[in-house]
């Protein structure tokens, strides 16, 4: 009787571990687009799969943005603190923000949520 009990307990623990590992270690969805806002206005939606470098200019300043190998970075900025530049290359997660230049880069998983790709 004791052996059956421990086999059942072991089986239940094994099933719980298998289910938990499925939820904990499954791959995250690949973010493939980024939306670039200047002063709360969508100015550009970019595909992270296409390497490119471009400049976003506004009355508050300019930011040079590059996309390479599915990651995006602010290369240079006219702001005094350069926090957006120091953030480095990102491919998902938290937004990249340049407060002095009023620039926000938001990673999204679908194109055209708020605007067209361009």
Coordinates of C-alpha atoms in Angstrom, one line a residue:
X1 CA 0.0 0.0 0.0
X2 CA 2.9 2.4 0.8
X3 CA 4.5 1.8 -2.5
X4 CA 1.3 2.7 -4.5
X5 CA 0.9 5.9 -2.5
X6 CA 4.4 7.1 -3.2
X7 CA 4.1 6.2 -6.9
X8 CA 0.8 8.2 -7.1
X9 CA 2.5 11.2 -5.4
X10 CA 5.5 10.9 -7.7
X11 CA 3.2 10.8 -10.7
X12 CA 1.2 13.8 -9.6
X13 CA 4.4 15.8 -8.9
X14 CA 5.8 14.9 -12.3
X15 CA 2.6 16.0 -14.1
X16 CA 2.6 19.3 -12.2
X17 CA 6.2 20.0 -13.0
X18 CA 5.6 19.2 -16.7
X19 CA 2.6 21.6 -16.9
X20 CA 4.5 24.3 -15.0
X21 CA 7.6 24.0 -17.3
X22 CA 5.4 24.3 -20.3
X23 CA 4.0 27.7 -19.1
X24 CA 7.3 29.0 -17.7
X25 CA 9.7 28.1 -20.6
X26 CA 7.6 28.5 -23.7
X27 CA 9.1 31.0 -26.2
X28 CA 7.8 34.5 -26.1
X29 CA 6.1 36.0 -29.2
X30 CA 8.5 37.7 -31.5
X31 CA 8.0 41.4 -31.7
X32 CA 8.4 42.5 -35.3
X33 CA 7.3 46.1 -35.4
X34 CA 8.0 49.4 -33.6
X35 CA 5.8 52.5 -33.5
X36 CA 7.6 55.8 -33.2
X37 CA 5.8 58.7 -31.7
X38 CA 6.8 62.3 -31.6
X39 CA 4.9 64.6 -29.2
X40 CA 2.2 61.9 -28.8
X41 CA 1.7 61.6 -32.6
X42 CA 2.5 58.4 -34.5
X43 CA 5.1 59.4 -37.1
X44 CA 6.3 56.1 -38.3
X45 CA 5.8 52.3 -37.9
X46 CA 8.9 50.3 -38.8
X47 CA 9.5 46.6 -39.5
X48 CA 12.3 45.3 -37.3
X49 CA 13.2 42.7 -39.9
X50 CA 14.4 45.4 -42.3
X51 CA 17.8 47.1 -41.5
X52 CA 17.6 50.8 -41.9
X53 CA 18.8 54.1 -40.3
X54 CA 16.7 57.3 -40.3
X55 CA 16.3 60.5 -38.4
X56 CA 13.2 61.8 -36.6
X57 CA 13.2 65.6 -36.3
X58 CA 10.8 67.8 -34.4
X59 CA 10.8 71.3 -32.9
X60 CA 12.3 69.8 -29.7
X61 CA 15.2 68.0 -31.3
X62 CA 16.4 65.1 -33.4
X63 CA 17.1 61.5 -32.9
X64 CA 19.0 59.1 -35.3
X65 CA 17.5 55.6 -35.1
X66 CA 18.9 52.4 -36.5
X67 CA 17.5 49.0 -37.0
X68 CA 19.8 46.0 -37.4
X69 CA 19.2 42.2 -37.0
X70 CA 15.8 42.7 -35.5
X71 CA 16.9 45.2 -32.9
X72 CA 16.4 49.0 -32.7
X73 CA 18.6 51.6 -31.1
X74 CA 18.8 55.4 -30.9
X75 CA 22.3 56.1 -32.2
X76 CA 22.5 59.9 -31.5
X77 CA 20.2 62.4 -29.9
X78 CA 20.2 66.2 -29.5
X79 CA 19.0 65.9 -25.9
X80 CA 21.4 66.8 -23.1
X81 CA 21.2 63.6 -21.0
X82 CA 21.4 61.0 -23.9
X83 CA 19.5 58.3 -21.8
X84 CA 17.8 57.1 -24.9
X85 CA 21.2 56.5 -26.6
X86 CA 22.6 54.7 -23.5
X87 CA 19.7 52.2 -23.6
X88 CA 21.3 50.5 -26.5
X89 CA 19.8 47.9 -28.9
X90 CA 16.4 46.6 -27.9
X91 CA 14.0 44.2 -29.7
X92 CA 11.0 44.1 -27.2
X93 CA 10.1 45.1 -23.7
X94 CA 9.9 48.5 -22.3
X95 CA 9.5 51.6 -24.5
X96 CA 12.5 53.7 -25.5
X97 CA 11.8 57.3 -24.4
X98 CA 13.6 60.6 -25.0
X99 CA 11.7 63.1 -22.8
X100 CA 13.5 66.2 -23.9
X101 CA 12.8 65.5 -27.6
X102 CA 9.3 64.1 -26.8
X103 CA 10.1 60.8 -28.6
X104 CA 8.6 57.4 -27.7
X105 CA 9.4 54.1 -29.4
X106 CA 6.9 51.4 -28.6
X107 CA 7.5 47.7 -29.6
X108 CA 4.3 46.0 -31.0
X109 CA 3.7 42.5 -32.4
X110 CA 1.5 43.6 -35.4
X111 CA 1.9 46.3 -38.0
X112 CA -0.8 48.9 -38.5
X113 CA -2.3 48.9 -35.0
X114 CA -2.4 52.7 -34.9
X115 CA -1.0 53.5 -38.3
X116 CA 0.5 52.4 -41.6
X117 CA 4.0 51.0 -42.0
X118 CA 6.1 53.7 -43.6

